[in-house]
PDB file of C-alpha atoms in Angstrom:
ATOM      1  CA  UNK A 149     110.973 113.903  46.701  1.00 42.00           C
ATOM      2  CA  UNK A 150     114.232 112.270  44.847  1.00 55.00           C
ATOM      3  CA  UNK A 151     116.916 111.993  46.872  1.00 88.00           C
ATOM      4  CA  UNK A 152     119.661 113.593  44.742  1.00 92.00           C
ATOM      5  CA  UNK A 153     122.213 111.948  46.461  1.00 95.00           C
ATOM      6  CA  UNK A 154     121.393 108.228  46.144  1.00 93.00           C
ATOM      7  CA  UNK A 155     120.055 109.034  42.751  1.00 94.00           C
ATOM      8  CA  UNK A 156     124.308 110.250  41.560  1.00 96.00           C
ATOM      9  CA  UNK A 157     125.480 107.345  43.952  1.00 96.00           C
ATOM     10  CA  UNK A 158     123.315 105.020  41.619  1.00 95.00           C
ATOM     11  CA  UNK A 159     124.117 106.823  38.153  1.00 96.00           C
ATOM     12  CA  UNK A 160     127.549 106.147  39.319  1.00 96.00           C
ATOM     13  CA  UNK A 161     127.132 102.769  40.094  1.00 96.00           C
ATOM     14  CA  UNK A 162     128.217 103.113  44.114  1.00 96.00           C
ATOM     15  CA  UNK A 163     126.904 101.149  46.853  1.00 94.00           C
ATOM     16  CA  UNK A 164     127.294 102.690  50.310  1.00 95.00           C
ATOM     17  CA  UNK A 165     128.383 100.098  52.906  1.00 95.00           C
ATOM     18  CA  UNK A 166     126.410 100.018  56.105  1.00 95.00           C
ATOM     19  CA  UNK A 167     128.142 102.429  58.748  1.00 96.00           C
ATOM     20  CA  UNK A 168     131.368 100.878  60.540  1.00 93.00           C
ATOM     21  CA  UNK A 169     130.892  99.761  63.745  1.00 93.00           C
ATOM     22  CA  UNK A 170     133.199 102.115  66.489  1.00 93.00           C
ATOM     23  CA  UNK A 171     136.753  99.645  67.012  1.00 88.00           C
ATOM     24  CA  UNK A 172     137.383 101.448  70.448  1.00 93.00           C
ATOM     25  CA  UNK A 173     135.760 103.244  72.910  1.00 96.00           C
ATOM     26  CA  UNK A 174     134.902 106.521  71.039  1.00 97.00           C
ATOM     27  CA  UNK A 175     131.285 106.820  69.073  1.00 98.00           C
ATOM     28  CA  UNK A 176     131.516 107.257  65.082  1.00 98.00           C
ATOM     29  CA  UNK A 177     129.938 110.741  64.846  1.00 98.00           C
ATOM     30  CA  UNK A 178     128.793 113.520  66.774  1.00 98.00           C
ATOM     31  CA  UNK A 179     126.089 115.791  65.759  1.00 97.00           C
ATOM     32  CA  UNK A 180     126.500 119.328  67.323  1.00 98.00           C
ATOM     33  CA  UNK A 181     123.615 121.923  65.515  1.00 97.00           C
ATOM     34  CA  UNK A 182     123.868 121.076  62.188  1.00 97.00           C
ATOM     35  CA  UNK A 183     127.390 119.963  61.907  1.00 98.00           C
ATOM     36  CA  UNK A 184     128.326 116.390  61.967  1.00 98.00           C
ATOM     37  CA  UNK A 185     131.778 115.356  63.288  1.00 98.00           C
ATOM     38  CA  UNK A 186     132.537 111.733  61.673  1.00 98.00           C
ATOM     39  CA  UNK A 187     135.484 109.667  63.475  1.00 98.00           C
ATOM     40  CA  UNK A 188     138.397 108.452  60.956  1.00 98.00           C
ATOM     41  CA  UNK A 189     137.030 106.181  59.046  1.00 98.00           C
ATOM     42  CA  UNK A 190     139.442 103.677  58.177  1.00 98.00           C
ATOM     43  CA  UNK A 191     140.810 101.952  53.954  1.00 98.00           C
ATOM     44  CA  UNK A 192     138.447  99.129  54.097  1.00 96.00           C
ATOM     45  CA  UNK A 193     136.523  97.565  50.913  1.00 92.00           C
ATOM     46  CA  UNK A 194     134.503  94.823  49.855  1.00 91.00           C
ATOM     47  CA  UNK A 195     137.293  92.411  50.198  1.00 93.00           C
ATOM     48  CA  UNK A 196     138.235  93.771  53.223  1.00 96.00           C
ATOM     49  CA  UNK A 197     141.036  96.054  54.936  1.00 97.00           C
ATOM     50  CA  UNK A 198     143.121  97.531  52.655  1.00 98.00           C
ATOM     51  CA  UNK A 199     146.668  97.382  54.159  1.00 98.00           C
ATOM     52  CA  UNK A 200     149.754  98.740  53.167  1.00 97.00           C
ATOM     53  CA  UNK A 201     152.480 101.453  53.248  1.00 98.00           C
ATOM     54  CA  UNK A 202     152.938 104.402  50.652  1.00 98.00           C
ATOM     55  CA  UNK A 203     156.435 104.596  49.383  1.00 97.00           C
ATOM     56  CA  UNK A 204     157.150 100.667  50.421  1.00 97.00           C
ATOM     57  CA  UNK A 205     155.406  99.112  47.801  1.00 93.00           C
ATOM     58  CA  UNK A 206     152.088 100.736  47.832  1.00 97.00           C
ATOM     59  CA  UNK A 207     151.152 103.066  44.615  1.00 98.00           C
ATOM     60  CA  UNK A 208     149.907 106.772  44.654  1.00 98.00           C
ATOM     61  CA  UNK A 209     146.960 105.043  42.808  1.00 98.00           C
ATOM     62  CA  UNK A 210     146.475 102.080  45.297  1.00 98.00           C
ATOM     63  CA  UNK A 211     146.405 104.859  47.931  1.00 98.00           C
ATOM     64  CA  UNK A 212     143.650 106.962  46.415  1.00 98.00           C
ATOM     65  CA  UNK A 213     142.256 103.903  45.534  1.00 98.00           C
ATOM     66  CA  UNK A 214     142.084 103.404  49.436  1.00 98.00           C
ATOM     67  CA  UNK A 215     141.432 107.217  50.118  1.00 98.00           C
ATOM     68  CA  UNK A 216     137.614 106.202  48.056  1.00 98.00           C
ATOM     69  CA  UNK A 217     137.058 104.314  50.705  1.00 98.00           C
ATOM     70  CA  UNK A 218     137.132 106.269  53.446  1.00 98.00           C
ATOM     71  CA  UNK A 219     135.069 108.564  52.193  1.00 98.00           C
ATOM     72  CA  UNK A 220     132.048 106.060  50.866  1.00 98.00           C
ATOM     73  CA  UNK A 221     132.204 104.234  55.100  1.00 98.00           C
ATOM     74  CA  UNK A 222     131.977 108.396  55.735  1.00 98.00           C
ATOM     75  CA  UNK A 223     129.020 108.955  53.701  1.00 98.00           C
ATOM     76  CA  UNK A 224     128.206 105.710  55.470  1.00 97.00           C
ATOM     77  CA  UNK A 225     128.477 107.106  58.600  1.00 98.00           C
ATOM     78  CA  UNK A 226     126.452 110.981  57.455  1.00 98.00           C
ATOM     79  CA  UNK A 227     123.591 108.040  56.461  1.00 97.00           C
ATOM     80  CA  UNK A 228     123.176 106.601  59.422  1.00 97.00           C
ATOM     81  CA  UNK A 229     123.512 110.340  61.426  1.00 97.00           C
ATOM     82  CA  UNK A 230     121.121 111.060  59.474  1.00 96.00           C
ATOM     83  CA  UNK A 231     118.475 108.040  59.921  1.00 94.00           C
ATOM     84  CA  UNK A 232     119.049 107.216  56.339  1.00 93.00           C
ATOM     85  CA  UNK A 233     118.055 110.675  54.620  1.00 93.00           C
ATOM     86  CA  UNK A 234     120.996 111.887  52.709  1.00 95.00           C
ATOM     87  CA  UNK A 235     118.787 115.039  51.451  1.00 93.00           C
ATOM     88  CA  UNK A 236     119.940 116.695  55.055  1.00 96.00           C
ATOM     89  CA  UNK A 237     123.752 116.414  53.578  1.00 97.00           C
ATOM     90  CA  UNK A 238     124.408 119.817  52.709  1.00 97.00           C
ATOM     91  CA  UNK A 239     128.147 120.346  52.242  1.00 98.00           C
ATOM     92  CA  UNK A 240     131.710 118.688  53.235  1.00 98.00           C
ATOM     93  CA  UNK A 241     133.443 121.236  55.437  1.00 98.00           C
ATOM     94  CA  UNK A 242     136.858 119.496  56.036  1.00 98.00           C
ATOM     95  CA  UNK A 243     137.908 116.230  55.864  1.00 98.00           C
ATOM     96  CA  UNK A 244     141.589 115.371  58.071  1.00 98.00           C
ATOM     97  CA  UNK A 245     143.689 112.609  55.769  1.00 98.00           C
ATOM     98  CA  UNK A 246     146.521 110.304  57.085  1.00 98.00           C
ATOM     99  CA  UNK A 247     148.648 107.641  54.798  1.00 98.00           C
ATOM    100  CA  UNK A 248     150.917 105.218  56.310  1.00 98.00           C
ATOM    101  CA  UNK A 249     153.805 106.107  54.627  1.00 98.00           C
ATOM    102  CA  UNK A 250     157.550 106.414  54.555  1.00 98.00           C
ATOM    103  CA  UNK A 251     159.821 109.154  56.093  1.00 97.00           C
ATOM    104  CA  UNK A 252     160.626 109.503  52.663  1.00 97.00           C
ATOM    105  CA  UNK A 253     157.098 109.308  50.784  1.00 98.00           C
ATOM    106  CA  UNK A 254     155.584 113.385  49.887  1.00 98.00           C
ATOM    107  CA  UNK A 255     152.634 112.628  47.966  1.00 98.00           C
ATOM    108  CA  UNK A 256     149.937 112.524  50.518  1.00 98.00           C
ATOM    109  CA  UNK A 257     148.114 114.630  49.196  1.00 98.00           C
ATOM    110  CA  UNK A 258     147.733 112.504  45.830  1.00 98.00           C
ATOM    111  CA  UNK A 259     146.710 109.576  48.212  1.00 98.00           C
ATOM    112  CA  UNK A 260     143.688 112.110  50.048  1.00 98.00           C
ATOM    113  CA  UNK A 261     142.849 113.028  46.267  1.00 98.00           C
ATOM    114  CA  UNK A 262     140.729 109.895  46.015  1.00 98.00           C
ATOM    115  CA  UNK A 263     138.347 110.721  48.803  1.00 98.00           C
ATOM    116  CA  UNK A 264     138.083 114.592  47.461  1.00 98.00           C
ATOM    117  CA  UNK A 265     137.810 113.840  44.212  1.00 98.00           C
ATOM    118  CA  UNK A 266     134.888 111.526  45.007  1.00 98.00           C
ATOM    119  CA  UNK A 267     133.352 113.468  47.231  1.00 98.00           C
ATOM    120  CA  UNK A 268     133.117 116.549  44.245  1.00 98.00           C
ATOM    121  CA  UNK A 269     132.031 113.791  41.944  1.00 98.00           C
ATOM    122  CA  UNK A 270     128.952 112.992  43.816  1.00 97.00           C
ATOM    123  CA  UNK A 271     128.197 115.953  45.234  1.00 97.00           C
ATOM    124  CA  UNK A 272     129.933 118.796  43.072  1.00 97.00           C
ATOM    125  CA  UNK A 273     130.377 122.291  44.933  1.00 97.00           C
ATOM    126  CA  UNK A 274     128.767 120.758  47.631  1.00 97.00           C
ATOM    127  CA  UNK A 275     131.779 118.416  48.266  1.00 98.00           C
ATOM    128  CA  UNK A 276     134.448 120.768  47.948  1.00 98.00           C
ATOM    129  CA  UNK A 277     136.165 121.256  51.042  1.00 98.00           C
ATOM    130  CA  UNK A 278     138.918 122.759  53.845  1.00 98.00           C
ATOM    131  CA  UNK A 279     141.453 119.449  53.840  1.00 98.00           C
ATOM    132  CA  UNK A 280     144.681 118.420  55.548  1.00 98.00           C
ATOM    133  CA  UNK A 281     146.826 115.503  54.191  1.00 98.00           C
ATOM    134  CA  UNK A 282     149.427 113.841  56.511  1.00 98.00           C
ATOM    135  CA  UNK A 283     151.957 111.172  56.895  1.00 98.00           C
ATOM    136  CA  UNK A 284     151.758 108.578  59.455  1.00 98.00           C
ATOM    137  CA  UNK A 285     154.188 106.486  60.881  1.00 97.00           C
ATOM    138  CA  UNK A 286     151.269 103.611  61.261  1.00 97.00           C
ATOM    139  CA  UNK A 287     147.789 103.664  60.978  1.00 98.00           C
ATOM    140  CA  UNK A 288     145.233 101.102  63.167  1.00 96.00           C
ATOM    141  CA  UNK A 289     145.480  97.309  61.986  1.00 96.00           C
ATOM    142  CA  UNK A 290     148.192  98.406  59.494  1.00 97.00           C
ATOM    143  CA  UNK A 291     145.409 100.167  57.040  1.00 98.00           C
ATOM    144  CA  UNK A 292     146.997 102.358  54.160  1.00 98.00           C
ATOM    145  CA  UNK A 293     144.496 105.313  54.888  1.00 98.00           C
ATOM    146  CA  UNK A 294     142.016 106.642  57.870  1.00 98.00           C
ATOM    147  CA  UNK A 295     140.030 109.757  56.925  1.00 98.00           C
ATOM    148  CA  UNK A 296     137.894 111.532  59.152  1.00 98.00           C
ATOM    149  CA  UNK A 297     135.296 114.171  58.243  1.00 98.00           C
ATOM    150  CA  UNK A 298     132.959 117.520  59.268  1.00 98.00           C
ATOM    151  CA  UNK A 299     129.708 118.375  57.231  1.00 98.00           C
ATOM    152  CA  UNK A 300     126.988 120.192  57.506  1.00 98.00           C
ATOM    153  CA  UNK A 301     123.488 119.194  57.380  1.00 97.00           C
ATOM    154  CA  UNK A 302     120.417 120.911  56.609  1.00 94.00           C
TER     155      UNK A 302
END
């Protein structure tokens, strides 16, 4: 059977990195029934942490930008629940944004746009989802975004 998944990941040239290692003492998901509970996930890409504040000269777009890639180390993270089988991914039921931003900066929910737009993207109805979008005062290690997620699986 194709795996539907990794086939739109391909056909939209994404790479999944390999699941985050936990940077405290919590585990990165819990797997209650058939919901998954995935720990924030923190703005990290191939050249590393992506660091900054929105409203102090990070962009909206830098932020979504940063948003993406919470949600591909989330997907990351439903992978390795899931003993590599993405097929058991059967819907995003809420995903919980927070941008290190100003008192000042509004747009949050701009930033979280680039983890929710990907996840529709990639997995169309399937990824739409409940959603929050807050400001933080700091985020770990100084990162511009940390998004954690719920799914279901099949």
């Amino acid at each position: 059977m194709t795996n539907a998944i990794e086939a739109r990941l391909t056909e939209l040239g994404v790479t999944l990195p390999d699941a985050p290692a936990p940077a405290a003492n919590y585990v990165p998901f819990v797997l209650s029934g058939n919901m998954l509970y995935v720990s924030g996930q923190i703005s990290n890409g191939p050249d590393g942490l992506i660091l900054g504040k929105l409203g102090a000269g990070m962009t909206v777009e830098e932020g979504a930008a940063a948003a993406r890639t919470c949600a591909l180390s989330l997907l990351a993270q439903v992978r390795a629940a899931c003993d590599a089988d993405l097929t058991r991914l059967k819907r995003v039921v809420k995903l919980v944004g927070f941008v290190n931003s100003t008192a000042d900066f509004t747009d949050q929910p701009k930033v979280i746009n680039g983890a929710s737009d990907f996840m529709v993207e990639l997995l169309g109805d399937a990824g739409r989802h409940a959603r929050s979008a807050v400001s933080a005062a700091a985020l770990p290690l100084g990162v511009a975004v940390e998004i954690e997620g719920i799914f279901e699986l099949a």
